[in-house]
Short mmCIF file of C-alpha atoms in Angstrom, two decimals:
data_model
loop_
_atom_site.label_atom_id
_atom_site.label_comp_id
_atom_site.label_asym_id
_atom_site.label_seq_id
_atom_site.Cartn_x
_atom_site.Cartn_y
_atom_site.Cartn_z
CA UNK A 160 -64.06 -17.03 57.43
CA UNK A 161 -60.45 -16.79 56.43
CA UNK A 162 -59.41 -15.77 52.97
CA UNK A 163 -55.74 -16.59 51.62
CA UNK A 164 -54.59 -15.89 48.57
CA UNK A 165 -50.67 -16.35 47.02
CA UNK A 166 -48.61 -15.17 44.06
CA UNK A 167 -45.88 -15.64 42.93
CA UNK A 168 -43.62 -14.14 39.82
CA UNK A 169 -40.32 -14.64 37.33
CA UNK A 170 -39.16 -11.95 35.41
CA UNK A 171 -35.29 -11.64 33.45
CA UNK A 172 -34.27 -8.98 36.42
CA UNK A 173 -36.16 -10.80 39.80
CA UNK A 174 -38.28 -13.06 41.97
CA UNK A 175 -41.13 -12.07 43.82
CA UNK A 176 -43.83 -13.67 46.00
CA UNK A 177 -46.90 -12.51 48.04
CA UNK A 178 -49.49 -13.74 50.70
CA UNK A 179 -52.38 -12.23 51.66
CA UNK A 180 -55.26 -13.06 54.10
CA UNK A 181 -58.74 -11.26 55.11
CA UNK A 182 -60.06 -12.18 58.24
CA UNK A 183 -63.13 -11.00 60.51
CA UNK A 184 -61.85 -7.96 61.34
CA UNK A 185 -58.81 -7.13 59.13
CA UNK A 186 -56.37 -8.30 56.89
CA UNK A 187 -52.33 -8.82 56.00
CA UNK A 188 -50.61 -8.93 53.23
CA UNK A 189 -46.58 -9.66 53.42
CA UNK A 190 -44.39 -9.54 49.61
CA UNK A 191 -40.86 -9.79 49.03
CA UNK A 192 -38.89 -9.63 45.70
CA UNK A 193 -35.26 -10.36 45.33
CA UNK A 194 -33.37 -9.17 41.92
CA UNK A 195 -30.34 -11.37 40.39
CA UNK A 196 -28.56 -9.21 38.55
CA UNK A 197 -25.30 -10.97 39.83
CA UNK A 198 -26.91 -14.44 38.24
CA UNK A 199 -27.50 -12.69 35.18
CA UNK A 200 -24.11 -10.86 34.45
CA UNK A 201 -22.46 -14.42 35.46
CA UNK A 202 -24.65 -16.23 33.01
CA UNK A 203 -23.79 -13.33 30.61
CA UNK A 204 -19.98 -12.96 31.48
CA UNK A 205 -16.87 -13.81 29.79
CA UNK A 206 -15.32 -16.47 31.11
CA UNK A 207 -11.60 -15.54 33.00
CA UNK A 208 -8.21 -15.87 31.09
CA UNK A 209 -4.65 -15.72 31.88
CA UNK A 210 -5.14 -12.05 32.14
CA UNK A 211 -8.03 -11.60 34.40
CA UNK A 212 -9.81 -12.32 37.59
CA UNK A 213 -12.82 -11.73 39.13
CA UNK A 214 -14.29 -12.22 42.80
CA UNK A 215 -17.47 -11.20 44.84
CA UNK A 216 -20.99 -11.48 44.94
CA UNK A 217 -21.64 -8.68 42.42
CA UNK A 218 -24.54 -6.56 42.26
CA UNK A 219 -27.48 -7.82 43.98
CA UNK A 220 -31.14 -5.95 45.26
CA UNK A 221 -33.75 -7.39 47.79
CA UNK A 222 -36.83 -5.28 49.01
CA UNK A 223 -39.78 -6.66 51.47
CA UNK A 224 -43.07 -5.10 52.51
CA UNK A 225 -45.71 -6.15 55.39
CA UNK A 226 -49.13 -4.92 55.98
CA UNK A 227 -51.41 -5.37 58.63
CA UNK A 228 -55.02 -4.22 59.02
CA UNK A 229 -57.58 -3.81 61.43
CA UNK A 230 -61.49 -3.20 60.88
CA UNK A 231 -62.17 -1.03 63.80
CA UNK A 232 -65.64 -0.39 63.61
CA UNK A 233 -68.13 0.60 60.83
CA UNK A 234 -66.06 3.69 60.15
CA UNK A 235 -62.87 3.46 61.20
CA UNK A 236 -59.64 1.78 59.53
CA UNK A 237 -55.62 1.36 61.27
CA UNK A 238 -52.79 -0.23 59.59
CA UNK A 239 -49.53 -0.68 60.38
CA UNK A 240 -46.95 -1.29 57.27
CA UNK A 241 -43.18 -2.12 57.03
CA UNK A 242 -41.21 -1.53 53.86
CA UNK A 243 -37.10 -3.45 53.94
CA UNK A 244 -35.10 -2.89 51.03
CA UNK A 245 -31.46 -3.17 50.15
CA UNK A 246 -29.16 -2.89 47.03
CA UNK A 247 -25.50 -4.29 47.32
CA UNK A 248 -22.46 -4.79 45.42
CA UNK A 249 -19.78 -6.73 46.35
CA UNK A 250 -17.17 -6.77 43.56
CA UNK A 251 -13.13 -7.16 42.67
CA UNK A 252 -11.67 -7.37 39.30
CA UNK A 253 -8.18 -7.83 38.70
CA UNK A 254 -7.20 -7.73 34.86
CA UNK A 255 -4.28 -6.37 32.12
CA UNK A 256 -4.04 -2.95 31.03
CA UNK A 257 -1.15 -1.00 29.40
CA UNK A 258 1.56 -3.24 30.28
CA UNK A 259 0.07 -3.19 33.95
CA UNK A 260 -2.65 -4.63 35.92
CA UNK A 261 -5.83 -3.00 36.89
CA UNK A 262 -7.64 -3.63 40.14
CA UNK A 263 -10.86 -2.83 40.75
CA UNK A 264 -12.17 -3.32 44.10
CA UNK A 265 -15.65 -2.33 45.47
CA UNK A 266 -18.05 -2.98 48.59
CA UNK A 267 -20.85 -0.67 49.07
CA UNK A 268 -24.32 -0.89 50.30
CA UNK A 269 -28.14 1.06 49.61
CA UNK A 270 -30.62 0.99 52.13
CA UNK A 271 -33.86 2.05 52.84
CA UNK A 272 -36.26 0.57 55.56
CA UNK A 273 -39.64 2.32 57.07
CA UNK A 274 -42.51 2.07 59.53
CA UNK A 275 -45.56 3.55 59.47
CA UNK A 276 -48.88 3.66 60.59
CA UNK A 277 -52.33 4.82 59.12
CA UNK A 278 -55.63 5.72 60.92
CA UNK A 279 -58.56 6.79 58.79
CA UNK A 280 -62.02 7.96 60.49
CA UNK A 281 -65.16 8.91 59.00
CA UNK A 282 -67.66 11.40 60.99
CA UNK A 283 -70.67 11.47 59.81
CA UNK A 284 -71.68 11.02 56.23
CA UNK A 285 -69.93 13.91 55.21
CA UNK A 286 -66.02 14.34 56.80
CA UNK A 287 -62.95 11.81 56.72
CA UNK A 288 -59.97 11.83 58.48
CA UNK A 289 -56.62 10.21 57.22
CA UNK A 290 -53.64 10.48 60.03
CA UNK A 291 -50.26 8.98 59.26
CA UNK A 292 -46.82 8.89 61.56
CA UNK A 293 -43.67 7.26 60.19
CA UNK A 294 -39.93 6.74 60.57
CA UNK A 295 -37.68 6.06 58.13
CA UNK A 296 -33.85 5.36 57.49
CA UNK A 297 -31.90 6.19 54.18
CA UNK A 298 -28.38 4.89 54.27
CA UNK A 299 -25.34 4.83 52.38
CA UNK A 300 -21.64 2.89 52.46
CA UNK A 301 -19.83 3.07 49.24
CA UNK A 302 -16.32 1.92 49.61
CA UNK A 303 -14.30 1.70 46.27
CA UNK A 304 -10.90 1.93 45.02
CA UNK A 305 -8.80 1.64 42.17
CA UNK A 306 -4.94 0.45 41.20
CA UNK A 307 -3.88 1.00 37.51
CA UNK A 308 -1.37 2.11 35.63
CA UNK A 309 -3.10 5.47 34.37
CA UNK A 310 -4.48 6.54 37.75
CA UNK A 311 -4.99 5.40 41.77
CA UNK A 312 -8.44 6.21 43.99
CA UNK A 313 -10.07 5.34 46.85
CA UNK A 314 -13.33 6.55 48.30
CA UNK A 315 -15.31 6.07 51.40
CA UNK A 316 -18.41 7.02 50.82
CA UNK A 317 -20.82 6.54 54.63
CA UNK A 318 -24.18 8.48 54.97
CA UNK A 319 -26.87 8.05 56.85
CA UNK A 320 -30.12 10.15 57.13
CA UNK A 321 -33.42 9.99 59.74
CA UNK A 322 -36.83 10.71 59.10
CA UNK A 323 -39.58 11.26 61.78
CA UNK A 324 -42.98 12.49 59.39
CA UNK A 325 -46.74 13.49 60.44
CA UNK A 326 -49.22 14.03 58.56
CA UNK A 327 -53.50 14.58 58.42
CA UNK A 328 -55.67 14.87 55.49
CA UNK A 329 -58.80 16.15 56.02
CA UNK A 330 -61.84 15.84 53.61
CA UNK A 331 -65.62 17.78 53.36
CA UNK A 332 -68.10 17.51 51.78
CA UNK A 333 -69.92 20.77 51.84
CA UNK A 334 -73.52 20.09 49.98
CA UNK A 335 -73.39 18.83 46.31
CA UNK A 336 -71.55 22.06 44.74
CA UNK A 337 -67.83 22.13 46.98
CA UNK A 338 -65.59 19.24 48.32
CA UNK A 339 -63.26 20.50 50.77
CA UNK A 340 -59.51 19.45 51.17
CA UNK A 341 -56.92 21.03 53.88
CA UNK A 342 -53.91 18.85 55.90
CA UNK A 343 -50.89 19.54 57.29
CA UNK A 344 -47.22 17.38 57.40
CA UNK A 345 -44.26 18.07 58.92
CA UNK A 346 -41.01 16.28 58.23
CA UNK A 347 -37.72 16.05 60.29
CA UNK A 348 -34.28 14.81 58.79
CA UNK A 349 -31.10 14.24 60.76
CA UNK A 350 -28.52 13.63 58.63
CA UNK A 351 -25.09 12.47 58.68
CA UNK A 352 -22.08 12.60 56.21
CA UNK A 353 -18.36 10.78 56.71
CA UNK A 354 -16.38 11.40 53.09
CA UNK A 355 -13.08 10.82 51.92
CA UNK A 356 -11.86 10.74 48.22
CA UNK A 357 -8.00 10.60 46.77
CA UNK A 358 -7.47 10.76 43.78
CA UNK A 359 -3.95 10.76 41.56
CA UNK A 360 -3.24 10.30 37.85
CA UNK A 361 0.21 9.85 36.35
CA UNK A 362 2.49 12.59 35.49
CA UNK A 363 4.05 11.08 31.89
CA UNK A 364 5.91 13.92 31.76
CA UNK A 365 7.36 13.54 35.62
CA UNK A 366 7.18 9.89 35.00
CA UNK A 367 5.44 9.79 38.22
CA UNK A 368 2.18 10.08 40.17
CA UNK A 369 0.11 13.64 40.21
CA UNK A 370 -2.04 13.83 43.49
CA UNK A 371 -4.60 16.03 42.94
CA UNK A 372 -6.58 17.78 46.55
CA UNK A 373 -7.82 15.28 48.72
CA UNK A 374 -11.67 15.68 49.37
CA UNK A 375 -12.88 14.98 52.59
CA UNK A 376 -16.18 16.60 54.18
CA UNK A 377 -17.39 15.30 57.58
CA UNK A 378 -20.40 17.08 59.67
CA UNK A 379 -24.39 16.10 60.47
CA UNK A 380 -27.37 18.44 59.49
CA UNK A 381 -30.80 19.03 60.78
CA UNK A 382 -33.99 19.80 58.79
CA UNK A 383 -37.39 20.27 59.67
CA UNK A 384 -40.08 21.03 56.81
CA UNK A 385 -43.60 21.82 57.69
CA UNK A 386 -46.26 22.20 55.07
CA UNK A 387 -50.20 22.95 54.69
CA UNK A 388 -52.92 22.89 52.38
CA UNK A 389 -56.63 24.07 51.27
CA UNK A 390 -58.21 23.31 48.33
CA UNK A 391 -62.09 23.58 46.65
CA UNK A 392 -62.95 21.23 44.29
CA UNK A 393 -66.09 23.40 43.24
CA UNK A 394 -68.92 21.44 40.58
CA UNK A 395 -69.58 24.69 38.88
CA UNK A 396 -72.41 22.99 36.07
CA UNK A 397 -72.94 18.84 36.25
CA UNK A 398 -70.44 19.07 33.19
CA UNK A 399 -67.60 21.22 34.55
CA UNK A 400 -65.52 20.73 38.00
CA UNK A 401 -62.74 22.94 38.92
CA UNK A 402 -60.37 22.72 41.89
CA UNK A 403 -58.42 25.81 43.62
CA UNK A 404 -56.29 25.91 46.48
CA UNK A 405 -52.77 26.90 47.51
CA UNK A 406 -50.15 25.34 49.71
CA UNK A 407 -47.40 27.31 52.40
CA UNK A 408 -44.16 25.11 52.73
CA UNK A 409 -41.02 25.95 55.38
CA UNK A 410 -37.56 24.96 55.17
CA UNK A 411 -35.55 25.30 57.68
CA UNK A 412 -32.39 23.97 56.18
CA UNK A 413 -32.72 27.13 54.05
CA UNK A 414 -34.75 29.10 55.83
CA UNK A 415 -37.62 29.84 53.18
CA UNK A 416 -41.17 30.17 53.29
CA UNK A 417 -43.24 29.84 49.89
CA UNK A 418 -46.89 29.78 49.14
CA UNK A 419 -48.07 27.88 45.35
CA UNK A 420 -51.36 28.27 44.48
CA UNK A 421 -52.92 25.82 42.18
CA UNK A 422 -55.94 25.16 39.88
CA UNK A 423 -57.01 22.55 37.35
CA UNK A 424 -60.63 21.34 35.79
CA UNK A 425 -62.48 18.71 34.03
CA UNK A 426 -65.13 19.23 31.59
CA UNK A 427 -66.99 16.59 30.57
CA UNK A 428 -68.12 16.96 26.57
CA UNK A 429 -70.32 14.27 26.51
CA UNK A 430 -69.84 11.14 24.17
CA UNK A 431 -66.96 9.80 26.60
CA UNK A 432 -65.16 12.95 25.58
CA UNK A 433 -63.12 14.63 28.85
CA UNK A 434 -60.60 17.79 28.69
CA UNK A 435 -58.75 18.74 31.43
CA UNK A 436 -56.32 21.50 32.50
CA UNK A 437 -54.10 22.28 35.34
CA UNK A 438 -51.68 25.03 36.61
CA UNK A 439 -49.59 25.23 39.64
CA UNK A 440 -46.26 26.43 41.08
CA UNK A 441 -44.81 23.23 42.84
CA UNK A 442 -41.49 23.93 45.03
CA UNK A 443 -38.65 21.48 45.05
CA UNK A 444 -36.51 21.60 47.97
CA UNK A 445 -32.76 20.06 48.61
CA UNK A 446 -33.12 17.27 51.30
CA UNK A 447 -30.28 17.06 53.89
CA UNK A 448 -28.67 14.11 52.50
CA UNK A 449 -28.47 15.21 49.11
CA UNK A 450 -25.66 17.93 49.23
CA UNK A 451 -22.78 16.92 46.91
CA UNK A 452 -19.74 16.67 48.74
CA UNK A 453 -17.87 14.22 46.35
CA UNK A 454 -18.05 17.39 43.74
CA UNK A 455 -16.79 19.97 46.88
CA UNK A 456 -20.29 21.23 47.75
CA UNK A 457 -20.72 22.29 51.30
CA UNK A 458 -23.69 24.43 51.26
CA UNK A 459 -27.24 23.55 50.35
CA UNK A 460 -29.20 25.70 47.77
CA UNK A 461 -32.49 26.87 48.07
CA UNK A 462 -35.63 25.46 46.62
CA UNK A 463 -36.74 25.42 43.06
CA UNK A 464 -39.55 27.08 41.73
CA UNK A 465 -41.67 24.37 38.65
CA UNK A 466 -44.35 26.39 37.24
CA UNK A 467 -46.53 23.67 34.89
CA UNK A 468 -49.51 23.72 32.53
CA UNK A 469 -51.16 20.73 31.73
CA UNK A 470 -53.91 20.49 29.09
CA UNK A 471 -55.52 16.98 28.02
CA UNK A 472 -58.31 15.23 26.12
CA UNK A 473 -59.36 11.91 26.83
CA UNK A 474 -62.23 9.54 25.73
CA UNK A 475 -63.57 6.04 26.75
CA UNK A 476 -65.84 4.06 24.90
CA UNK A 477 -67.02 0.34 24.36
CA UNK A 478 -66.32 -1.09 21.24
CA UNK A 479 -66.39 -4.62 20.10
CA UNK A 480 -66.91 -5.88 23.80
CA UNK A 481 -63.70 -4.41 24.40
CA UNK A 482 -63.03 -1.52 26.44
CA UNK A 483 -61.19 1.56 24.93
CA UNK A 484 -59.04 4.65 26.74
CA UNK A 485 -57.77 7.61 24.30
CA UNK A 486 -55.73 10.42 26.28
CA UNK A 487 -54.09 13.30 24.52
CA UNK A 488 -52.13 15.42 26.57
CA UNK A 489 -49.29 18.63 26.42
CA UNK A 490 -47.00 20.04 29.17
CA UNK A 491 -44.94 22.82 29.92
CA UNK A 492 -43.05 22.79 33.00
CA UNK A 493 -40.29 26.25 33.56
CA UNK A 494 -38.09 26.04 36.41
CA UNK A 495 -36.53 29.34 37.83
CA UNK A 496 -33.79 29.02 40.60
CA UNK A 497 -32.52 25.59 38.81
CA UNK A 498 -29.64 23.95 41.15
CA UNK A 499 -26.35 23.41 40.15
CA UNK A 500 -25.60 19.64 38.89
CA UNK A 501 -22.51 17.91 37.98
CA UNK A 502 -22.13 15.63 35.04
CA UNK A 503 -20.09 13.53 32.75
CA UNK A 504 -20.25 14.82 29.35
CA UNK A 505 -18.72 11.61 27.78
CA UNK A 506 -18.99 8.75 30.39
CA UNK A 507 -22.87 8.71 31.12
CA UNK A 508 -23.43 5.17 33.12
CA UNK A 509 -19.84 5.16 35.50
CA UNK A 510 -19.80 3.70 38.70
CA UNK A 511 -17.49 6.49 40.23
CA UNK A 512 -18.75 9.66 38.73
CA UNK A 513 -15.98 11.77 40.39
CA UNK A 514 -13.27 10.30 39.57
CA UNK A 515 -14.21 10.78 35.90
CA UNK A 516 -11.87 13.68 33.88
CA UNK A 517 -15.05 14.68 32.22
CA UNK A 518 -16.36 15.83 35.33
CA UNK A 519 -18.37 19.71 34.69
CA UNK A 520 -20.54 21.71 36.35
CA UNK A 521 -23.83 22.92 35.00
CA UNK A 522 -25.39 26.12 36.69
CA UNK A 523 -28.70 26.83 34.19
CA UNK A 524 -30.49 30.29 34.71
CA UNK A 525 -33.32 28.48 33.88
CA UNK A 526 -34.91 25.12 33.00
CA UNK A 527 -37.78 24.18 30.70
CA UNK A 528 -39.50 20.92 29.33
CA UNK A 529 -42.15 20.45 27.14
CA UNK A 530 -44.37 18.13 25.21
CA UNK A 531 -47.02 16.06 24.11
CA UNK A 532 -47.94 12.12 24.82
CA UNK A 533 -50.86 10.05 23.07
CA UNK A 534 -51.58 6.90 24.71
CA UNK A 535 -54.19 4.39 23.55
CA UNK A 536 -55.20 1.22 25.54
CA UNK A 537 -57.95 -1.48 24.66
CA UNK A 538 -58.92 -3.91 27.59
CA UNK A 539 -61.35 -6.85 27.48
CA UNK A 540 -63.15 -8.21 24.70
CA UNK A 541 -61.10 -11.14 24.79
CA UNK A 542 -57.74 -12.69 26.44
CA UNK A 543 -55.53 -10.44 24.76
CA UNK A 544 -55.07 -6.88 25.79
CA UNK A 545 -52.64 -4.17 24.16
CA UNK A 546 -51.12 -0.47 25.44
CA UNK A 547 -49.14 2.36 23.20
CA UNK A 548 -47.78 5.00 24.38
CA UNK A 549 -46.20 8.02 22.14
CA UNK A 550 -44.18 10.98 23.41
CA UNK A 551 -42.30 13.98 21.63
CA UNK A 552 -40.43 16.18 24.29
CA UNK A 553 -37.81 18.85 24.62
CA UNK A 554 -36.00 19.42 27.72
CA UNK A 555 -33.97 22.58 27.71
CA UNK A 556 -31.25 24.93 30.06
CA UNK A 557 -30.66 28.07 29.80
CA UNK A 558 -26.97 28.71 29.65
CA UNK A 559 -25.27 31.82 29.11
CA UNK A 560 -28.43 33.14 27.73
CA UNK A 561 -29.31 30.74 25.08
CA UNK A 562 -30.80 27.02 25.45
CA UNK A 563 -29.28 24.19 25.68
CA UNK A 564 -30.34 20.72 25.14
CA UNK A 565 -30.71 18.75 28.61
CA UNK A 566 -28.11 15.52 28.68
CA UNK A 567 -31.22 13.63 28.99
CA UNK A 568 -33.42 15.18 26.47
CA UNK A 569 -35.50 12.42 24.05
CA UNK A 570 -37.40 13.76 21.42
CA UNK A 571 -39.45 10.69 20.23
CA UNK A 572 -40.30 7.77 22.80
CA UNK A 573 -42.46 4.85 22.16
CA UNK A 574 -43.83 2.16 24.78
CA UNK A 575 -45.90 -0.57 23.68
CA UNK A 576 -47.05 -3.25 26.32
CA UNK A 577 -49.11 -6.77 25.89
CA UNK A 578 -50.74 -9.09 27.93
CA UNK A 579 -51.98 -12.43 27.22
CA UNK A 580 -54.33 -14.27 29.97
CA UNK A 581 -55.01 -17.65 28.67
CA UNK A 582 -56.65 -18.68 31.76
CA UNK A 583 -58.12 -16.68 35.14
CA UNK A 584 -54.73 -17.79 36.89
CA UNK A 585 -51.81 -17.23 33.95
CA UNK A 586 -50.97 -14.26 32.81
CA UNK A 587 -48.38 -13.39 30.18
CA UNK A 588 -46.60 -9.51 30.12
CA UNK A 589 -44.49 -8.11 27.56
CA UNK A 590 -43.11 -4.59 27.42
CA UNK A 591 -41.19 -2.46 24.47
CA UNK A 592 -40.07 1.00 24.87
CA UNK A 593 -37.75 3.35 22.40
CA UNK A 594 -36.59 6.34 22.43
CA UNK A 595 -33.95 8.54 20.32
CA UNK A 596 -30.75 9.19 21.40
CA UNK A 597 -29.75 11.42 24.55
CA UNK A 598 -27.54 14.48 23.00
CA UNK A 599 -23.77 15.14 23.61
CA UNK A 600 -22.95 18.75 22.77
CA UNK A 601 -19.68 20.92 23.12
#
């Protein structure tokens, strides 16, 4: 018989609902959310005077996802999913400034839609096969200009990338002692960039406007990345497991070829006491549609090199009727070939980062972060249930030989999280986080 089920959600950012339904032979699930942002800033606005206007939607976000499955047999699975999203804003502002006006006029447009299907087949008792093949679209429109008395811009901002991806995961289990993993993807981007920036301050001293270079970049690039795996996971004793492989990854775009090898364990103490550890070089490559052409970039870099170390201890246990998680754990992650970035030193959060005079490149020899999290969380036992979450970190460069604290770096972060469920069909959430302040250095 048919089972339906529905949901439905209110938060202070969004909306969100969800059906599902399990039939003979398969199942669907559909969910959309929509964000109102552009509600909340109204609510939260100051109303217009003499001296100001203000038109446009403003910022608003909608994202929708569809899932359909069939049973096709005893030991095989296919599913076909859609994922829609968009994020828009739709804004002018017109108000006084320095014995002037200031307008403020933008229209731009995020988007991000996919198709994909799954097929998963089991032979045997022993061997799975997962297969996947998707398209994708990632676009971009960002339109914005700018009339005041200090300084004039407009940008036209249009990009648009393709994705065609395939990909198999295959699993084996080889006796009680080794579990096999290998797979293969391979990935290919067409991508497609149309930008335009001018920019001009005033000249106080020429009582008149300064044009600075106009920036303008137009031209399409092609990427194909291909990757494969094999791994062990090998049950040395019935208390310790370890897992070794490697992975071979080519870039076209680039044209590199790297191999990272890989290895982490569990051993199991007894008493609900775990440790764990893990090592690995992970590469990091620069996607088609990421090149930064509004700071004069015209030539992709090559991929970074992440070399991490993970150690951890963890414990559950029953206590009180209430279930119990304890996790310790401490990172190190060291990047070598680190990309160049461009930030603002002073204006973090700005809508048009280029058009910022605090504009800078950063070009690190090197990149490291580091640090520890504890994170405690009690379930059952009751309708109340309680997570917290502690983190001390350093994120570093390496500039001219000596380290520098990242913009982002947070030494201390705290996230506590609540839920009350008076009843099997309400459910109350609550979420605090913290963290000390991001650094501003010379």
């Amino acid at each position: 018989p048919s089972r339906r089920s529905y949901e439905v959600g209110l938060s202070l950012m969004n909306a969100w609902g969800s059906a599902s339904n399990r039939w003979e032979n398969g199942s669907d699930f559909a969910s959309a959310r929509r964000g109102w942002r552009d509600i909340v800033l109204d609510l939260a606005g100051e109303d217009e005077g003499e001296d100001e206007t203000r038109r446009g939607r403003g910022p608003t976000d909608w994202d929708a996802l569809c899932t359909v499955s069939f049973d096709l047999g005893p030991k095989q699975d296919f599913a076909v999913e859609v994922l829609l999203s968009s994020d828009t804003n739709d804004e002018f502002e017109r108000e006084r400034e320095d014995g002037g006006f200031e307008e403020e006029r933008t229209d731009s447009s995020y988007g991000n839609d996919y198709l994909w299907a799954r097929h998963v087949a089991f032979f045997g008792q022993n061997v799975l096969l997962e297969s996947m093949l998707s398209i994708g679209q990632v676009d971009r429109d960002r339109r914005t200009a700018e009339e005041s008395p200090t300084r004039n811009f407009e940008i036209h901002d249009v990009r648009a990338m393709d994705v065609l991806q395939g990909r198999q995961d295959f699993s084996w289990q080889l006796g009680d002692a080794h579990f096999l993993k290998s797979g293969w993807e391979g990935r290919r981007y067409d991508a497609e960039y149309d930008y335009f920036n001018e920019l001009a301050f005033i000249d106080s001293v020429a009582n008149g406007f300064g044009v600075e270079p106009t920036t303008r970049f137009a031209g399409s690039f092609e990427s194909v990345h291909l990757g494969l795996y094999l791994a062990d996971r090998w049950q040395i004793t019935p208390r310790f497991v370890v897992e070794a492989g490697a992975r071979w990854d080519r870039y076209s775009l680039t044209d590199e070829d790297h191999i990272s090898p890989r290895i982490n364990g569990l051993l199991d103490f007894g008493g609900g006491w775990r440790g764990r550890f893990a090592w690995g070089y992970f590469y990091q490559s620069q996607r088609p549609n990421e090149l930064q052409v509004e700071d004069g970039e015209t030539t992709f870099f090559g991929a970074e090199r992440a070399e991490h170390r993970i150690l951890g201890l963890e414990r559950t246990f029953t206590a009180r009727q209430a279930s119990w998680e304890l996790r310790l754990e401490a990172y190190q992650r060291s990047v070598e070939d680190v990309r160049p970035r461009f930030e603002n030193v002073f204006q973090t959060f700005v809508l048009n980062p280029e058009t910022a005079n605090d504009r800078i490149q950063i070009a690190p020899e090197a990149a490291e972060a580091q640090g520890a999290e504890l994170f405690l969380k009690r379930r059952g036992g009751g309708t109340f249930d309680w997570s917290i979450n502690y983190g001390w970190s350093e994120s570093t460069d390496t500039l001219d030989g000596r380290e520098v604290l990242r913009s982002t770096d947070q030494t201390h972060a705290v996230n506590l999280g609540a839920s009350w469920r008076p009843t099997p069909r309400w459910s109350f959430n609550a979420v605090w986080t913290y963290h000390t302040g991001w650094p501003t250095t010379p």
